[in-house]
PDB file of C-alpha atoms and ligand atoms in Angstrom:
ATOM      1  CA  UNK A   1     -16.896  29.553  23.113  1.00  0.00           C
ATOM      2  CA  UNK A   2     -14.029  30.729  25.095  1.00  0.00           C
ATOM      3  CA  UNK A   3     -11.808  33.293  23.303  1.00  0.00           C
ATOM      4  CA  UNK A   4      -8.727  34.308  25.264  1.00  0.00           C
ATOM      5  CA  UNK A   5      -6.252  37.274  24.542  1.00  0.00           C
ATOM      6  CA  UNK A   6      -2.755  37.473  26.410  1.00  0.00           C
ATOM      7  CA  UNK A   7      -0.307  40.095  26.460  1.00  0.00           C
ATOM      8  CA  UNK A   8       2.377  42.162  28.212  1.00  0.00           C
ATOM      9  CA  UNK A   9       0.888  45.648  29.457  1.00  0.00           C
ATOM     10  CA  UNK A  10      -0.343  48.468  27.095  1.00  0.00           C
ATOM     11  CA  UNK A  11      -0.561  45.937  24.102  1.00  0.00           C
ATOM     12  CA  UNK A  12      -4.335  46.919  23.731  1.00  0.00           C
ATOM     13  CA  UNK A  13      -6.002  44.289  25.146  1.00  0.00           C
ATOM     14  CA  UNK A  14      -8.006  45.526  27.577  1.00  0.00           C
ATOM     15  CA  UNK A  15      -9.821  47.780  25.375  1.00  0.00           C
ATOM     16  CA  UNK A  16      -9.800  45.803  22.077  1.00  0.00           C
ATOM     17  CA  UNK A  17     -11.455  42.623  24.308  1.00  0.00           C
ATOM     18  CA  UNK A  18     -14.077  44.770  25.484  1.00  0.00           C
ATOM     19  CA  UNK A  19     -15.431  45.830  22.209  1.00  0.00           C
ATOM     20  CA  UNK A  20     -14.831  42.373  20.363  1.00  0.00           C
ATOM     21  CA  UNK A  21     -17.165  40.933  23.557  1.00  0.00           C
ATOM     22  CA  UNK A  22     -19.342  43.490  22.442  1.00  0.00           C
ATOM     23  CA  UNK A  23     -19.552  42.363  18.843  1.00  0.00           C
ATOM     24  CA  UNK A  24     -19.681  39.123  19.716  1.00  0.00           C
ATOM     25  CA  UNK A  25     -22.266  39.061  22.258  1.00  0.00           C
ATOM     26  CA  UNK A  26     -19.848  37.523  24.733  1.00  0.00           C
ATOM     27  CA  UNK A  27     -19.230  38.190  28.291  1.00  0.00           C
ATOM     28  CA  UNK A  28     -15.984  40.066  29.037  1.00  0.00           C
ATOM     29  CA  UNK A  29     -13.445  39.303  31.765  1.00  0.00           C
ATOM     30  CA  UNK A  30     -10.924  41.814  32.513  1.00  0.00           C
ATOM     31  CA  UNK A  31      -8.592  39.762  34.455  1.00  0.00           C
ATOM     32  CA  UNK A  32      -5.958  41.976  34.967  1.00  0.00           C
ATOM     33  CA  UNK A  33      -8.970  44.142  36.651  1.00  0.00           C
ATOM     34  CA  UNK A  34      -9.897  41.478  39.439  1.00  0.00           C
ATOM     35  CA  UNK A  35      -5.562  41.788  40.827  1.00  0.00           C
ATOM     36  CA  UNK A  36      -6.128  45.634  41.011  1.00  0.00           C
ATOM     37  CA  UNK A  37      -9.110  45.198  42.800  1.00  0.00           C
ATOM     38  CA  UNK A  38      -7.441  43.259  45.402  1.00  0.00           C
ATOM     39  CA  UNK A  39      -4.688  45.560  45.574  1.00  0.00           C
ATOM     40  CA  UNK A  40      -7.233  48.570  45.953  1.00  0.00           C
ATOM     41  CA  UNK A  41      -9.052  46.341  48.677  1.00  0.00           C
ATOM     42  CA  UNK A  42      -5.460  45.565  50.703  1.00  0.00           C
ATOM     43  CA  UNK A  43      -4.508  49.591  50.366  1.00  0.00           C
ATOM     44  CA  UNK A  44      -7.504  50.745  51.421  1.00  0.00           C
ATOM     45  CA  UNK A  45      -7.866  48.539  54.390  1.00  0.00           C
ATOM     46  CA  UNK A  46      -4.198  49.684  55.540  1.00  0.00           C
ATOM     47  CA  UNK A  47      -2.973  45.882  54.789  1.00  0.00           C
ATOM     48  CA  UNK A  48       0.952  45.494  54.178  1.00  0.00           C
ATOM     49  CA  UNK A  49       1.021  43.962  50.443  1.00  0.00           C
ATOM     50  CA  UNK A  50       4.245  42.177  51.735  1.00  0.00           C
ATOM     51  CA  UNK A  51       2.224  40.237  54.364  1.00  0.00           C
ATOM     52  CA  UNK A  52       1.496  37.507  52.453  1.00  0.00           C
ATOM     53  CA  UNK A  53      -1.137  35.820  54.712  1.00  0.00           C
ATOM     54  CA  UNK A  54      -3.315  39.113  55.095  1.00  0.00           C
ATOM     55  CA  UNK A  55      -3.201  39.939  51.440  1.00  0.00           C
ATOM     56  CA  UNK A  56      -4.620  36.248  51.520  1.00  0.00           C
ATOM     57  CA  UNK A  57      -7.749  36.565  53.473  1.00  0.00           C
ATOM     58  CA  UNK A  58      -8.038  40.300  51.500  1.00  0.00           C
ATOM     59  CA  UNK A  59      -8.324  38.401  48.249  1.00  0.00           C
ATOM     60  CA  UNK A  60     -10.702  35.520  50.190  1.00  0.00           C
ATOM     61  CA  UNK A  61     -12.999  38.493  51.657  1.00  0.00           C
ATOM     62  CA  UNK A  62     -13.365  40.879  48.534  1.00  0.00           C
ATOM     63  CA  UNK A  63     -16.149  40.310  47.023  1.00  0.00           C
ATOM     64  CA  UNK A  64     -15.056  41.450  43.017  1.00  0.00           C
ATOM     65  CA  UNK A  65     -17.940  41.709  40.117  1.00  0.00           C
ATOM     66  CA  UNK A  66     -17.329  42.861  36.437  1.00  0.00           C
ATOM     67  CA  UNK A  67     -20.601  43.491  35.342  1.00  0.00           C
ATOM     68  CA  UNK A  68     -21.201  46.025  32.055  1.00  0.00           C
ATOM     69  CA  UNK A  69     -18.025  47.365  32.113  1.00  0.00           C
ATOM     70  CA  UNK A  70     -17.897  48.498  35.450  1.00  0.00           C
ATOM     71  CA  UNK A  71     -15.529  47.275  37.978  1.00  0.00           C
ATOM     72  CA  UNK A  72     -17.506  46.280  41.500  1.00  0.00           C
ATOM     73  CA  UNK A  73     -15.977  45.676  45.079  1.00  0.00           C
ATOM     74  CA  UNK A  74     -17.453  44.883  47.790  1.00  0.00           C
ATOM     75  CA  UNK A  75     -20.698  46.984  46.324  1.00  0.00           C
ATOM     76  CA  UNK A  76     -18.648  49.901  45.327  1.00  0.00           C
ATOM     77  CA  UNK A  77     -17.719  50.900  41.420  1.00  0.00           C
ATOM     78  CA  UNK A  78     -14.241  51.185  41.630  1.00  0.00           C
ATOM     79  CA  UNK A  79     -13.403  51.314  37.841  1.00  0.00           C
ATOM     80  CA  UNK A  80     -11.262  54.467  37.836  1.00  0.00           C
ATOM     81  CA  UNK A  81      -9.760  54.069  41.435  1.00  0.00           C
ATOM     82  CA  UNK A  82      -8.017  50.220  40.381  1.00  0.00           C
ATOM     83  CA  UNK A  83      -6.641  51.763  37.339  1.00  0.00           C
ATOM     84  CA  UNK A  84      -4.648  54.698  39.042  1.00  0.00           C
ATOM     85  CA  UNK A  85      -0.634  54.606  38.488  1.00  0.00           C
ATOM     86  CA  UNK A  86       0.127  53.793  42.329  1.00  0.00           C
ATOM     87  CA  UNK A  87      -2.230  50.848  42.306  1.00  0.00           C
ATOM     88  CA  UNK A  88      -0.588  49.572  38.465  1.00  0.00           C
ATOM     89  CA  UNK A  89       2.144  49.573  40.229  1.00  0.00           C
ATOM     90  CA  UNK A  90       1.452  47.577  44.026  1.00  0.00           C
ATOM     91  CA  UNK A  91      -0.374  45.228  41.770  1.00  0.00           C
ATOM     92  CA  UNK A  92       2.787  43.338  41.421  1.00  0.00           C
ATOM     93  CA  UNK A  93       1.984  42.171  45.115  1.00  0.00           C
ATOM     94  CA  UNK A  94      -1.173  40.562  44.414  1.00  0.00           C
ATOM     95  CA  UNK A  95      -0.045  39.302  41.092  1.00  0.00           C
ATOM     96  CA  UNK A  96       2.908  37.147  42.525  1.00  0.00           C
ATOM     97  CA  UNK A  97       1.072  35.486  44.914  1.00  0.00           C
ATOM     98  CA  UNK A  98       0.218  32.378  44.438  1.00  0.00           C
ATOM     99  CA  UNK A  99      -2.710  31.991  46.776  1.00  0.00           C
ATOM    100  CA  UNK A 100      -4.125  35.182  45.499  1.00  0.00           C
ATOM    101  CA  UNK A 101      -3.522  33.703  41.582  1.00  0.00           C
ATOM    102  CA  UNK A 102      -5.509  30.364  42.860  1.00  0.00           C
ATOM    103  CA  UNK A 103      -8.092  32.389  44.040  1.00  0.00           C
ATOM    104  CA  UNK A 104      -8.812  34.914  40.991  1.00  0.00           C
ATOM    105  CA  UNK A 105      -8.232  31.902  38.699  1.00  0.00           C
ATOM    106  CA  UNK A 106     -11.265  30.140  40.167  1.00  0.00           C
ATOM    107  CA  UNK A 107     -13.177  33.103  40.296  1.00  0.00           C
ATOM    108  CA  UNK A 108     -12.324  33.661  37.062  1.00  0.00           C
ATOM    109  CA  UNK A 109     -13.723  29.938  35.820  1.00  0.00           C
ATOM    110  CA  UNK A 110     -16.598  30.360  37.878  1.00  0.00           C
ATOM    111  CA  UNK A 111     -17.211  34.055  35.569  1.00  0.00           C
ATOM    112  CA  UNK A 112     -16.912  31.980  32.781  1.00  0.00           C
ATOM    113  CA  UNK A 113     -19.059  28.985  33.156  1.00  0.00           C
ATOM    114  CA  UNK A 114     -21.627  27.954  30.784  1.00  0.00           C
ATOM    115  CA  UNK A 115     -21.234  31.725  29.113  1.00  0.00           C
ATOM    116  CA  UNK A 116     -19.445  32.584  25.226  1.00  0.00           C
ATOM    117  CA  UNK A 117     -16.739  34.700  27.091  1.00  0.00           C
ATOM    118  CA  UNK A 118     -13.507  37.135  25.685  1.00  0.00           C
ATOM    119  CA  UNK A 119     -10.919  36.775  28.539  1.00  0.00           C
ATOM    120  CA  UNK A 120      -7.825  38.886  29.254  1.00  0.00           C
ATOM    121  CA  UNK A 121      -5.043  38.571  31.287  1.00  0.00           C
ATOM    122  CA  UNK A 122      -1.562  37.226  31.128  1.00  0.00           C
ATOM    123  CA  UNK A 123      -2.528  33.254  31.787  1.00  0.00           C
ATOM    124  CA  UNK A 124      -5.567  32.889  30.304  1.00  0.00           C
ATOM    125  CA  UNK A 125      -4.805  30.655  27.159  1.00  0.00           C
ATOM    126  CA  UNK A 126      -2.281  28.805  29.612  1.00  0.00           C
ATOM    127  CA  UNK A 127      -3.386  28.103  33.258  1.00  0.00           C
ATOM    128  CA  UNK A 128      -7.506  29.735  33.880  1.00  0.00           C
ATOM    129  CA  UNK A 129      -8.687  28.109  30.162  1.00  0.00           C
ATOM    130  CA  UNK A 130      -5.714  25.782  28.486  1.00  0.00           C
ATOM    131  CA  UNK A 131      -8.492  24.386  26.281  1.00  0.00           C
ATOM    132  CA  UNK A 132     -10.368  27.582  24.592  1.00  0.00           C
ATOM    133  CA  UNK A 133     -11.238  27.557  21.139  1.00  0.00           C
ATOM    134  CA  UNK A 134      -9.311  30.498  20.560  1.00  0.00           C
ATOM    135  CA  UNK A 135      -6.240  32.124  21.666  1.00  0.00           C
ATOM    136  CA  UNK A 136      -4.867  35.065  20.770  1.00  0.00           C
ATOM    137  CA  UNK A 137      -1.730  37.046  21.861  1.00  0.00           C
ATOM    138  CA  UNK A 138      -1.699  40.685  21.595  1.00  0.00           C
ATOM    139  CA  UNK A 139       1.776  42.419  21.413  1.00  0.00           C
ATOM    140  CA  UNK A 140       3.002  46.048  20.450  1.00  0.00           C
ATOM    141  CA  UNK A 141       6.984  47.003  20.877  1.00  0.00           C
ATOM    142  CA  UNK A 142       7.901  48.384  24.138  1.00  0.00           C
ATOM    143  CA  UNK A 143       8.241  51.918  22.798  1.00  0.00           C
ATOM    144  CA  UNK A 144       4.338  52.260  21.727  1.00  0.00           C
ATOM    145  CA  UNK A 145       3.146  50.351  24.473  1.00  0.00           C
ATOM    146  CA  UNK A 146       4.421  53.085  27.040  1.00  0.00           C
ATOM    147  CA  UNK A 147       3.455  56.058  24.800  1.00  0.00           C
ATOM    148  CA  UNK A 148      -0.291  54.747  24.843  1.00  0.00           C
ATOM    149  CA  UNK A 149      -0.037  54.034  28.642  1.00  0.00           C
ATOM    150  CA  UNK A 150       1.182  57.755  29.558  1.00  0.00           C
ATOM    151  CA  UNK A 151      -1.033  59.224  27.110  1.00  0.00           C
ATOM    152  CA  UNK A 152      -3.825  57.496  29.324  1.00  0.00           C
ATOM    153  CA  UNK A 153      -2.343  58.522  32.622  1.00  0.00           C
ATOM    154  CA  UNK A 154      -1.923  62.649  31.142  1.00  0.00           C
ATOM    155  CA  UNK A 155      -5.756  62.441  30.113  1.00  0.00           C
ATOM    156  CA  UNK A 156      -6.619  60.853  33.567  1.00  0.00           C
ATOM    157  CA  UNK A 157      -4.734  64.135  35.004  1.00  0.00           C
ATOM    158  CA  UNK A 158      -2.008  61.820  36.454  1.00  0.00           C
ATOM    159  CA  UNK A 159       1.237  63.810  36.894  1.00  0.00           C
ATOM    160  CA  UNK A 160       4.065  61.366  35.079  1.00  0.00           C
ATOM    161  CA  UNK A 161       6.751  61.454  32.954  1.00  0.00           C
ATOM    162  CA  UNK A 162       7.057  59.466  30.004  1.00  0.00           C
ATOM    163  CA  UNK A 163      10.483  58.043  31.410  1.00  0.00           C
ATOM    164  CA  UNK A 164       9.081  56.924  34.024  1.00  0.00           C
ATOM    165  CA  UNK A 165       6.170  55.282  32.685  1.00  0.00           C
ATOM    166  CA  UNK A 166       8.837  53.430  30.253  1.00  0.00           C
ATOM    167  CA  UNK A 167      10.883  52.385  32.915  1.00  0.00           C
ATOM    168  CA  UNK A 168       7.693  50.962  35.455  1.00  0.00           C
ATOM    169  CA  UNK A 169       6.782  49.036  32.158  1.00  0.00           C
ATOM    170  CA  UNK A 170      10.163  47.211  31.404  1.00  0.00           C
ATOM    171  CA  UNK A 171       9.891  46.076  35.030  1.00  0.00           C
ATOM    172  CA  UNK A 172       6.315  44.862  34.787  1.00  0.00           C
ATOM    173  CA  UNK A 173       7.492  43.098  31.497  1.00  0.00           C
ATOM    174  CA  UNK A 174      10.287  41.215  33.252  1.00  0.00           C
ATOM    175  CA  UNK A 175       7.850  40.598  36.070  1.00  0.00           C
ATOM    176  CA  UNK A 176       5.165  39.344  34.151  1.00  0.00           C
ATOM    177  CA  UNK A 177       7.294  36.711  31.401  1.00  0.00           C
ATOM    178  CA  UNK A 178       8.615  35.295  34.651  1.00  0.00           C
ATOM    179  CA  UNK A 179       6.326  34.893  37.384  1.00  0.00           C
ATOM    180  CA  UNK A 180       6.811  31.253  37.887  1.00  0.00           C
ATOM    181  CA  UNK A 181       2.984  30.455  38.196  1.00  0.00           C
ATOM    182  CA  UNK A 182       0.445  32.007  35.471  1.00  0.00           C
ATOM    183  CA  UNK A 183       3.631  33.797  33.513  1.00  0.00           C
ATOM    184  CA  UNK A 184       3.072  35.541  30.243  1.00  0.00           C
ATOM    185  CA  UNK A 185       3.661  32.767  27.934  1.00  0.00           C
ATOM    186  CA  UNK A 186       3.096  33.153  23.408  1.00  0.00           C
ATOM    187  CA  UNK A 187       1.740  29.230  23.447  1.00  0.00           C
ATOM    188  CA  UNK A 188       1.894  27.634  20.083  1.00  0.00           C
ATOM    189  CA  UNK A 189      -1.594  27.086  19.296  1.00  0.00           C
ATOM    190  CA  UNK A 190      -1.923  31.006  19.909  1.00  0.00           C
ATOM    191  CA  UNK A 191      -2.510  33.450  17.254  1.00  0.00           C
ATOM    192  CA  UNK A 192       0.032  36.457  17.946  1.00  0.00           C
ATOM    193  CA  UNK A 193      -1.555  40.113  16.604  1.00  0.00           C
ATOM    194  CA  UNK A 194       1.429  43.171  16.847  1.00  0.00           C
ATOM    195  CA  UNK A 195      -0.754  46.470  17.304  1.00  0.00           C
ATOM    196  CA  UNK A 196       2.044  48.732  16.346  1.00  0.00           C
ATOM    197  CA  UNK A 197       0.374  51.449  13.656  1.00  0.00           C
ATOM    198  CA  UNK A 198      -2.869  50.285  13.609  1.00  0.00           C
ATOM    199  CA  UNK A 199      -6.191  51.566  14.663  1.00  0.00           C
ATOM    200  CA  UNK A 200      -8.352  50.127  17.857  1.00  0.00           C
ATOM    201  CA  UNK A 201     -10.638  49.499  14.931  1.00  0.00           C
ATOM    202  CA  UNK A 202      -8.185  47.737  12.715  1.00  0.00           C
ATOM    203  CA  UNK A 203      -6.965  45.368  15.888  1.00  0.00           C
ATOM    204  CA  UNK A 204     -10.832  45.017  16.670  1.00  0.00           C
ATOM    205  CA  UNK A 205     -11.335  43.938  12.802  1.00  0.00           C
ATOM    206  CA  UNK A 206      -8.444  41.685  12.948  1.00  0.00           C
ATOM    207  CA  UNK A 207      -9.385  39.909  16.200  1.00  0.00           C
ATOM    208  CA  UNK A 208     -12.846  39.410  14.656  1.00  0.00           C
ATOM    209  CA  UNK A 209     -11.331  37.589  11.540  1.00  0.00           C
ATOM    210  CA  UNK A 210      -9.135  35.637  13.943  1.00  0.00           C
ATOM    211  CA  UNK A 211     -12.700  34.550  16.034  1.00  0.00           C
ATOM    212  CA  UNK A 212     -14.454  33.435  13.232  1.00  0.00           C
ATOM    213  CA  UNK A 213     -11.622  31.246  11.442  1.00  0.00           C
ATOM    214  CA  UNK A 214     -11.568  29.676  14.800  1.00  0.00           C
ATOM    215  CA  UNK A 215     -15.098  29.495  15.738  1.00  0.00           C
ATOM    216  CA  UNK A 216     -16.443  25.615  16.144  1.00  0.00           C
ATOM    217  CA  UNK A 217     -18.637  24.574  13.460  1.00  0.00           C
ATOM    218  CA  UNK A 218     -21.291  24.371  15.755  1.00  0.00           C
ATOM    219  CA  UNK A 219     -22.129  27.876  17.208  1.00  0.00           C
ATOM    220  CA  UNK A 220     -21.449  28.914  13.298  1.00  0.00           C
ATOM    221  CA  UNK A 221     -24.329  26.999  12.155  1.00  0.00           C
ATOM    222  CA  UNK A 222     -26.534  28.263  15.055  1.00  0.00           C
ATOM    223  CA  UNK A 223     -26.467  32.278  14.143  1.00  0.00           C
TER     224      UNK A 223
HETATM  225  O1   DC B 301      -3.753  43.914  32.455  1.00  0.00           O
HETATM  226  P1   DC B 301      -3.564  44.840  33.657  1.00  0.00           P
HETATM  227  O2   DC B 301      -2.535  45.899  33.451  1.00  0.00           O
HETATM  228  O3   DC B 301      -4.850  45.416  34.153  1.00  0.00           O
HETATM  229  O4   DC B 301      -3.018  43.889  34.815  1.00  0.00           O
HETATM  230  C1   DC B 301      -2.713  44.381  36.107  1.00  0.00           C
HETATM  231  C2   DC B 301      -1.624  43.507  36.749  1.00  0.00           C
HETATM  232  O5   DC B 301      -2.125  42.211  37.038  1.00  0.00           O
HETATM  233  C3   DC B 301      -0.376  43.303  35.881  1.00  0.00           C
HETATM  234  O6   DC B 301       0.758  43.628  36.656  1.00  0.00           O
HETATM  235  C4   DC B 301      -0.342  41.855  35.541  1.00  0.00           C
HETATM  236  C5   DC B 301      -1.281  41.205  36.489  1.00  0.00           C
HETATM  237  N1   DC B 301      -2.127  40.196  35.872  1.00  0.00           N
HETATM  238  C6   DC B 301      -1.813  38.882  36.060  1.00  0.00           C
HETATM  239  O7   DC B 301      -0.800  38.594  36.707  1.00  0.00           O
HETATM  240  N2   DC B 301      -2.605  37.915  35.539  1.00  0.00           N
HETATM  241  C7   DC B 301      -3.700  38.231  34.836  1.00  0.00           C
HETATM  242  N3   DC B 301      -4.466  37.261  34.344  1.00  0.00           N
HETATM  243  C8   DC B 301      -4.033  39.575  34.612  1.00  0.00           C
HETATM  244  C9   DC B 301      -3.218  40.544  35.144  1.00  0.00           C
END
């Protein structure tokens, strides 16, 4: 079974898709995790994330595993480093691209083959997995969404304001709804979940409902 769950930035995803995996017994693929890892890759190696054709061969090269949570590249857990507030932000590079998209979206099928999986990104229900079973997309307004990000960034030690944090959201919203390739679409056979006032637990609880009203008959009878 393929469950995907789509959203703009700070909606929850990330975190509610790991623990409904969990629940589930499925594998989890952070998405938005593989483009920061290319990013990280690119910076680190002193690339330009302008020049399109080395930004390329960074994204060909990298060799990116999600395995247990952690976040692998080339051999080397960089879970914390990808999620820092310079790379959120040169992501944007990587995520444009469209030979870097081709590339993560085949990785990404490859992660997924033959394997239950929870997937989250922006494109999942529409471009990596347009056939899943189940498709959910995960919302919260734009004012909660950026409290919950710079409340992450303050505990990580980061020094930001909350203005700023607001305002690098907006423009990864507008960036995001429309990137011509893999944009964040809501597609109609998606269940949409707005996370404003409740609990990780409540979302996780609700995602679970959503999972097993869509769950084929099959894998149902098989527990
Ligand atoms: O979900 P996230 O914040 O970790 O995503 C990081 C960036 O990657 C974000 O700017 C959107 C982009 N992204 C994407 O374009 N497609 C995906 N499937 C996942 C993330």
């Amino acid at each position: 079974m393929i469950v995907t769950i789509d959203g703009p930035a700070g909606a929850g995803k990330s975190s509610a898709a790991r623990v409904l995996a969990a629940k589930l017994g499925f594998r989890f693929l952070d998405t938005g995790a593989m483009y920061r890892a290319v990013t990280l890759a690119a910076v680190e190696r002193g690339v330009d994330l302008r020049d399109e054709q080395a930004l390329l061969r960074v994204a060909e090269g990298a060799e990116i595993h999600l395995t247990d949570g952690r976040v692998r590249l080339d051999g080397r857990d960089v879970t914390k480093a990808i999620r820092s507030f310079d790379i959120t932000t040169a992501t944007r590079h990587a995520a444009d691209h469209q030979g870097v998209r081709a590339r993560l979206v085949e990785l990404q099928r490859e992660a997924a083959h033959g394997q239950d999986v929870v997937s989250e990104g922006r494109d999942q229900a529409t471009v990596v997995f347009p056939d899943a079973d189940c498709k959910i997309f995960l919302t919260a307004s734009d004012g909660v969404r950026a409290r919950r990000r710079y409340d992450d960034l303050l505990a990580r030690g980061e020094a930001v304001t909350y203005e700023e944090v607001f305002a690098k959201q907006q423009d990864r919203d507008r960036r995001d709804y429309d990137r011509p390739v893999g944009g964040l679409v809501r597609t109609a056979d998606a269940v949409e979940v707005n996370t404003d006032g409740m609990s990780p637990e409540q979302v996780v609880d609700r995602l679970m409902q959503i999972v097993a009203s869509r769950r084929p008959a099959s894998s149902q009878a098989g527990e």
